[in-house]
């Protein structure tokens, strides 16, 4: 079993990723840390607790982190996730306050207390992770790997060039991709090829309380993808990154050099992936290039059906 920490900005797909982790015996979730991204950190923190409440996991620690990106101004993704960050969920207010400690201090303490290296699954902007690496450099030896949802080889979803998480805090992403920790990048190239369909959502809705929650969230979230992309299904980006930690056979990855564009628009936040070795950049990330979508969606539906 792999011990993990989930750093996130829930966010509909972050919520699905969290539920997937809770339902999967392959991983032990040590705690959840939150960051400003899809919404303010106050809202993303509340949302993490609201999701945990829904499946009666009051025992899982939640610590709030960065209120804004390292350098750039804050941009939230209300156009995708709504004003609450979890519109459509119908969840009540959170039952508790987060731990009275900053996310990066919580992560550092937790890593230091573990006998073995831990996997950090990062599904929001990388601000907390960059701050953690800067403040506690020793964590580079305490992390088994960082699996992150973000970036893309060939497209964008917040600008034509950039994916939201990387664009929201490119300087933080640069810090993470230039660390010595093993990084796996699960980007739009694969998440856009593994769409959760209405049929699967029907199965989920009939399966469990958590499945109904996903169905409620989907009704809001999938509409964004129908309108903008014309798709009849929606990518569950963050859940695919989490699923990779649970089942190493879902994604095909290539070890490649990746550079984050920290310059101005229109390319700010872009992930340049030297896929064909053209620039001979030293490989610094395992980039997802292929996905077994069927296997992923089957896992997702089956696992979430196990929850209360
Ligand atoms: C990523 O951005 C957020 O809106 C989602 O939660 C996901 O982490 C997709 O680009
Ligand atoms: Ca996210």
Short mmCIF file of C-alpha atoms and ligand atoms in Angstrom, two decimals:
data_model
loop_
_atom_site.label_atom_id
_atom_site.label_comp_id
_atom_site.label_asym_id
_atom_site.label_seq_id
_atom_site.Cartn_x
_atom_site.Cartn_y
_atom_site.Cartn_z
CA UNK A 1 0.00 0.00 0.00
CA UNK A 2 1.18 3.47 -0.90
CA UNK A 3 0.82 6.40 1.51
CA UNK A 4 -0.37 9.58 -0.16
CA UNK A 5 -1.17 13.21 0.56
CA UNK A 6 -3.68 14.94 -1.70
CA UNK A 7 -2.98 18.63 -2.36
CA UNK A 8 -6.00 20.02 -4.19
CA UNK A 9 -8.42 22.84 -4.98
CA UNK A 10 -11.91 21.22 -5.02
CA UNK A 11 -13.25 21.70 -7.67
CA UNK A 12 -15.52 18.98 -9.07
CA UNK A 13 -12.80 16.72 -10.44
CA UNK A 14 -10.65 17.20 -7.33
CA UNK A 15 -13.63 15.97 -5.33
CA UNK A 16 -13.90 12.87 -7.53
CA UNK A 17 -10.15 12.26 -7.13
CA UNK A 18 -10.52 12.49 -3.36
CA UNK A 19 -13.43 10.04 -3.34
CA UNK A 20 -11.45 7.66 -5.53
CA UNK A 21 -8.54 7.72 -3.08
CA UNK A 22 -10.85 7.08 -0.12
CA UNK A 23 -12.37 4.10 -1.90
CA UNK A 24 -9.10 2.46 -2.94
CA UNK A 25 -7.22 0.01 -0.72
CA UNK A 26 -4.05 0.49 -2.80
CA UNK A 27 -3.54 3.88 -1.14
CA UNK A 28 -3.70 5.22 2.38
CA UNK A 29 -4.69 8.88 2.46
CA UNK A 30 -2.68 10.62 5.19
CA UNK A 31 -4.48 13.93 4.70
CA UNK A 32 -5.70 16.63 2.38
CA UNK A 33 -4.15 20.05 1.84
CA UNK A 34 -5.80 22.81 -0.11
CA UNK A 35 -4.72 25.70 -2.28
CA UNK A 36 -6.31 28.65 -4.07
CA UNK A 37 -7.15 27.60 -7.60
CA UNK A 38 -10.61 26.74 -8.80
CA UNK A 39 -11.81 29.03 -6.03
CA UNK A 40 -10.35 30.88 -3.05
CA UNK A 41 -8.57 28.73 -0.52
CA UNK A 42 -11.35 29.35 2.01
CA UNK A 43 -13.81 27.77 -0.41
CA UNK A 44 -11.56 24.93 -1.59
CA UNK A 45 -10.80 24.04 2.04
CA UNK A 46 -14.47 24.06 2.96
CA UNK A 47 -15.19 21.93 -0.09
CA UNK A 48 -12.61 19.30 0.85
CA UNK A 49 -14.26 18.99 4.26
CA UNK A 50 -17.75 18.92 2.73
CA UNK A 51 -16.75 15.99 0.52
CA UNK A 52 -15.18 14.13 3.44
CA UNK A 53 -18.32 14.76 5.51
CA UNK A 54 -20.44 13.22 2.78
CA UNK A 55 -18.61 9.90 3.20
CA UNK A 56 -18.23 10.18 6.98
CA UNK A 57 -14.47 10.63 6.95
CA UNK A 58 -14.17 13.15 9.77
CA UNK A 59 -10.91 11.39 10.65
CA UNK A 60 -9.05 12.67 7.57
CA UNK A 61 -6.96 15.78 8.33
CA UNK A 62 -7.48 18.87 6.17
CA UNK A 63 -5.07 21.82 6.23
CA UNK A 64 -5.47 24.99 4.18
CA UNK A 65 -2.54 26.49 2.31
CA UNK A 66 -1.63 29.26 -0.08
CA UNK A 67 -4.19 32.02 -0.61
CA UNK A 68 -2.68 33.13 -3.91
CA UNK A 69 -0.02 32.16 -6.47
CA UNK A 70 3.67 32.92 -5.81
CA UNK A 71 4.04 35.79 -8.24
CA UNK A 72 1.04 36.35 -10.42
CA UNK A 73 -2.38 37.63 -9.43
CA UNK A 74 -5.05 35.10 -8.43
CA UNK A 75 -7.51 33.86 -11.06
CA UNK A 76 -10.22 31.42 -9.99
CA UNK A 77 -12.08 29.06 -12.34
CA UNK A 78 -15.66 30.01 -11.48
CA UNK A 79 -16.51 29.61 -15.16
CA UNK A 80 -15.98 25.85 -14.74
CA UNK A 81 -16.67 25.15 -11.05
CA UNK A 82 -19.11 27.93 -10.11
CA UNK A 83 -19.10 30.44 -7.27
CA UNK A 84 -18.74 27.83 -4.54
CA UNK A 85 -16.13 25.83 -6.46
CA UNK A 86 -18.46 22.86 -6.20
CA UNK A 87 -21.70 24.17 -7.68
CA UNK A 88 -24.40 21.56 -8.13
CA UNK A 89 -23.07 19.33 -5.35
CA UNK A 90 -25.91 20.17 -2.97
CA UNK A 91 -23.55 19.51 -0.06
CA UNK A 92 -24.21 21.21 3.30
CA UNK A 93 -21.71 23.53 5.00
CA UNK A 94 -18.59 21.89 6.40
CA UNK A 95 -18.92 20.21 9.78
CA UNK A 96 -15.53 21.37 11.06
CA UNK A 97 -12.76 23.89 10.71
CA UNK A 98 -9.49 22.85 9.04
CA UNK A 99 -6.44 22.00 11.15
CA UNK A 100 -4.95 25.18 12.67
CA UNK A 101 -1.73 24.82 10.71
CA UNK A 102 -0.59 25.89 7.25
CA UNK A 103 -0.70 23.16 4.61
CA UNK A 104 3.06 23.18 3.99
CA UNK A 105 3.86 22.86 7.70
CA UNK A 106 1.35 20.04 7.96
CA UNK A 107 2.89 18.23 4.99
CA UNK A 108 6.45 18.69 6.28
CA UNK A 109 5.51 17.35 9.71
CA UNK A 110 3.64 14.43 8.26
CA UNK A 111 6.47 13.47 5.91
CA UNK A 112 8.97 13.61 8.77
CA UNK A 113 6.80 11.24 10.82
CA UNK A 114 6.55 8.55 8.14
CA UNK A 115 8.90 5.57 8.00
CA UNK A 116 8.91 5.55 4.17
CA UNK A 117 8.68 8.13 1.40
CA UNK A 118 5.19 9.37 0.59
CA UNK A 119 3.49 10.17 -2.74
CA UNK A 120 2.12 13.68 -3.17
CA UNK A 121 -0.82 13.86 -5.55
CA UNK A 122 -1.22 17.49 -6.61
CA UNK A 123 -4.39 18.38 -8.46
CA UNK A 124 -4.44 22.16 -8.18
CA UNK A 125 -1.99 24.98 -8.88
CA UNK A 126 1.43 24.01 -7.52
CA UNK A 127 1.81 26.90 -5.06
CA UNK A 128 1.78 24.77 -1.90
CA UNK A 129 4.20 22.26 -3.39
CA UNK A 130 6.66 24.97 -4.44
CA UNK A 131 6.46 26.64 -1.04
CA UNK A 132 7.01 23.28 0.63
CA UNK A 133 10.14 22.59 -1.47
CA UNK A 134 11.47 26.08 -0.76
CA UNK A 135 10.81 26.09 2.99
CA UNK A 136 11.62 22.43 3.70
CA UNK A 137 14.24 21.28 1.17
CA UNK A 138 14.65 18.02 3.08
CA UNK A 139 11.26 16.87 1.77
CA UNK A 140 12.91 16.10 -1.57
CA UNK A 141 14.26 13.00 0.16
CA UNK A 142 10.98 12.20 1.90
CA UNK A 143 8.75 12.25 -1.18
CA UNK A 144 8.56 9.10 -3.26
CA UNK A 145 7.11 11.12 -6.14
CA UNK A 146 4.82 13.94 -7.12
CA UNK A 147 1.99 12.96 -9.43
CA UNK A 148 0.34 16.08 -10.72
CA UNK A 149 -2.58 16.93 -12.91
CA UNK A 150 -1.54 19.78 -15.12
CA UNK A 151 -0.03 20.91 -18.36
CA UNK A 152 -0.40 19.55 -21.86
CA UNK A 153 1.84 18.71 -24.76
CA UNK A 154 -0.44 20.08 -27.37
CA UNK A 155 -3.34 22.20 -26.17
CA UNK A 156 -4.74 24.52 -23.54
CA UNK A 157 -7.95 24.94 -21.61
CA UNK A 158 -7.54 28.38 -20.03
CA UNK A 159 -5.62 29.92 -22.93
CA UNK A 160 -4.90 28.30 -26.29
CA UNK A 161 -1.41 27.55 -24.96
CA UNK A 162 -1.89 26.59 -21.33
CA UNK A 163 -3.71 24.27 -18.96
CA UNK A 164 -5.34 25.92 -15.91
CA UNK A 165 -3.24 24.53 -13.01
CA UNK A 166 0.07 25.37 -14.66
CA UNK A 167 -1.13 28.72 -15.94
CA UNK A 168 -2.53 29.69 -12.52
CA UNK A 169 0.95 29.52 -10.96
CA UNK A 170 3.70 28.99 -13.55
CA UNK A 171 6.53 30.04 -11.21
CA UNK A 172 5.45 27.40 -8.71
CA UNK A 173 5.31 24.81 -11.47
CA UNK A 174 8.84 25.77 -12.55
CA UNK A 175 10.05 25.17 -8.98
CA UNK A 176 8.42 21.73 -8.91
CA UNK A 177 9.64 20.59 -12.32
CA UNK A 178 13.21 21.64 -11.46
CA UNK A 179 13.28 19.74 -8.16
CA UNK A 180 14.97 16.37 -7.73
CA UNK A 181 11.69 14.62 -6.92
CA UNK A 182 10.25 12.21 -9.48
CA UNK A 183 7.43 14.11 -11.21
CA UNK A 184 4.64 12.58 -13.28
CA UNK A 185 2.64 15.01 -15.39
CA UNK A 186 -0.91 13.98 -16.20
CA UNK A 187 -2.06 16.59 -18.68
CA UNK A 188 -4.89 17.41 -21.03
CA UNK A 189 -3.44 15.09 -23.69
CA UNK A 190 -4.75 12.15 -21.67
CA UNK A 191 -7.53 13.66 -19.54
CA UNK A 192 -9.36 14.86 -22.65
CA UNK A 193 -9.34 11.29 -23.94
CA UNK A 194 -11.03 9.74 -20.90
CA UNK A 195 -14.47 11.33 -20.69
CA UNK A 196 -16.99 10.35 -18.05
CA UNK A 197 -20.16 9.64 -19.99
CA UNK A 198 -23.79 10.13 -18.92
CA UNK A 199 -24.25 6.32 -18.98
CA UNK A 200 -21.46 5.81 -16.45
CA UNK A 201 -22.88 8.59 -14.34
CA UNK A 202 -26.24 6.82 -14.27
CA UNK A 203 -24.46 3.75 -12.92
CA UNK A 204 -22.75 5.92 -10.31
CA UNK A 205 -25.99 7.59 -9.24
CA UNK A 206 -27.53 4.18 -8.56
CA UNK A 207 -24.50 2.85 -6.68
CA UNK A 208 -23.93 4.82 -3.45
CA UNK A 209 -24.26 8.19 -1.69
CA UNK A 210 -20.85 9.13 -3.06
CA UNK A 211 -22.01 8.07 -6.52
CA UNK A 212 -25.04 10.34 -6.20
CA UNK A 213 -22.75 13.19 -5.18
CA UNK A 214 -20.66 12.65 -8.32
CA UNK A 215 -23.84 12.58 -10.42
CA UNK A 216 -25.07 15.85 -8.88
CA UNK A 217 -21.73 17.53 -9.49
CA UNK A 218 -21.58 16.11 -13.01
CA UNK A 219 -24.90 17.71 -13.92
CA UNK A 220 -23.30 21.14 -13.42
CA UNK A 221 -19.76 20.40 -14.56
CA UNK A 222 -20.53 18.39 -17.72
CA UNK A 223 -22.69 21.23 -18.96
CA UNK A 224 -19.58 23.42 -19.20
CA UNK A 225 -17.96 20.83 -21.45
CA UNK A 226 -21.08 20.44 -23.54
CA UNK A 227 -21.29 24.18 -24.15
CA UNK A 228 -17.59 24.93 -24.69
CA UNK A 229 -16.35 21.76 -26.37
CA UNK A 230 -19.53 20.19 -27.68
CA UNK A 231 -18.73 16.96 -25.83
CA UNK A 232 -21.37 14.65 -24.41
CA UNK A 233 -19.02 13.59 -21.60
CA UNK A 234 -16.68 15.43 -19.25
CA UNK A 235 -13.02 14.86 -18.38
CA UNK A 236 -12.39 14.12 -14.70
CA UNK A 237 -8.81 15.41 -14.96
CA UNK A 238 -7.76 15.09 -11.32
CA UNK A 239 -9.28 11.67 -10.85
CA UNK A 240 -7.09 10.35 -13.67
CA UNK A 241 -3.95 11.55 -11.86
CA UNK A 242 -5.17 9.84 -8.69
CA UNK A 243 -6.05 6.69 -10.62
CA UNK A 244 -2.50 6.49 -11.95
CA UNK A 245 -1.25 6.15 -8.37
CA UNK A 246 -3.78 3.37 -7.76
CA UNK A 247 -3.23 1.46 -11.02
CA UNK A 248 0.11 1.96 -12.75
CA UNK A 249 -1.20 0.33 -15.96
CA UNK A 250 -3.71 3.03 -16.87
CA UNK A 251 -1.30 5.53 -18.37
CA UNK A 252 1.57 5.29 -20.79
CA UNK A 253 4.28 7.76 -19.82
CA UNK A 254 7.49 8.98 -21.41
CA UNK A 255 10.42 10.42 -19.47
CA UNK A 256 11.06 13.78 -21.12
CA UNK A 257 12.42 17.27 -20.62
CA UNK A 258 9.66 19.72 -19.72
CA UNK A 259 10.06 23.50 -19.46
CA UNK A 260 7.38 25.77 -18.01
CA UNK A 261 6.84 29.09 -19.74
CA UNK A 262 7.02 31.77 -17.02
CA UNK A 263 7.04 34.60 -19.53
CA UNK A 264 4.14 36.80 -20.62
CA UNK A 265 0.98 35.84 -22.45
CA UNK A 266 0.01 34.36 -24.82
CA UNK A 267 2.28 31.44 -23.87
CA UNK A 268 2.42 31.98 -20.08
CA UNK A 269 2.00 28.69 -18.24
CA UNK A 270 2.61 26.54 -21.28
CA UNK A 271 4.42 23.23 -20.74
CA UNK A 272 6.98 22.66 -23.47
CA UNK A 273 7.57 18.93 -23.69
CA UNK A 274 10.60 17.80 -25.67
CA UNK A 275 8.76 14.72 -26.79
CA UNK A 276 11.08 13.82 -29.67
CA UNK A 277 14.35 14.84 -28.00
CA UNK A 278 14.74 17.80 -30.35
CA UNK A 279 16.39 20.05 -27.76
CA UNK A 280 17.98 17.21 -25.82
CA UNK A 281 16.68 18.63 -22.52
CA UNK A 282 17.48 16.46 -19.54
CA UNK A 283 14.33 14.44 -18.75
CA UNK A 284 12.66 15.87 -15.64
CA UNK A 285 9.12 14.49 -15.85
CA UNK A 286 7.24 11.34 -16.74
CA UNK A 287 4.70 12.73 -19.16
CA UNK A 288 1.46 10.87 -19.76
CA UNK A 289 1.00 10.28 -23.48
CA UNK A 290 -1.51 7.44 -23.57
CA UNK A 291 -4.50 6.31 -21.51
CA UNK A 292 -6.64 3.20 -21.23
CA UNK A 293 -9.85 5.19 -20.82
CA UNK A 294 -12.10 2.15 -20.52
CA UNK A 295 -10.04 0.70 -17.70
CA UNK A 296 -9.94 4.06 -15.90
CA UNK A 297 -13.68 4.68 -16.08
CA UNK A 298 -14.47 1.13 -15.01
CA UNK A 299 -12.19 1.56 -12.00
CA UNK A 300 -13.75 4.90 -11.13
CA UNK A 301 -17.33 3.65 -11.19
CA UNK A 302 -16.54 0.45 -9.35
CA UNK A 303 -14.55 2.17 -6.61
CA UNK A 304 -16.94 5.03 -5.94
CA UNK A 305 -19.72 2.48 -5.71
CA UNK A 306 -17.91 0.99 -2.69
CA UNK A 307 -18.27 4.17 -0.65
CA UNK A 308 -21.24 4.91 1.62
C1 LIG B 1 -7.56 21.36 -13.90
O1 LIG B 1 -8.02 22.67 -13.62
C2 LIG B 1 -9.07 22.64 -12.68
O2 LIG B 1 -10.14 23.42 -13.11
C3 LIG B 1 -9.44 21.19 -12.49
O3 LIG B 1 -9.80 20.96 -11.14
C4 LIG B 1 -8.19 20.45 -12.87
O4 LIG B 1 -7.32 20.30 -11.78
C5 LIG B 1 -7.88 21.01 -15.33
O5 LIG B 1 -7.24 21.89 -16.19
CA1 LIG B 2 -8.05 20.70 -9.51
#
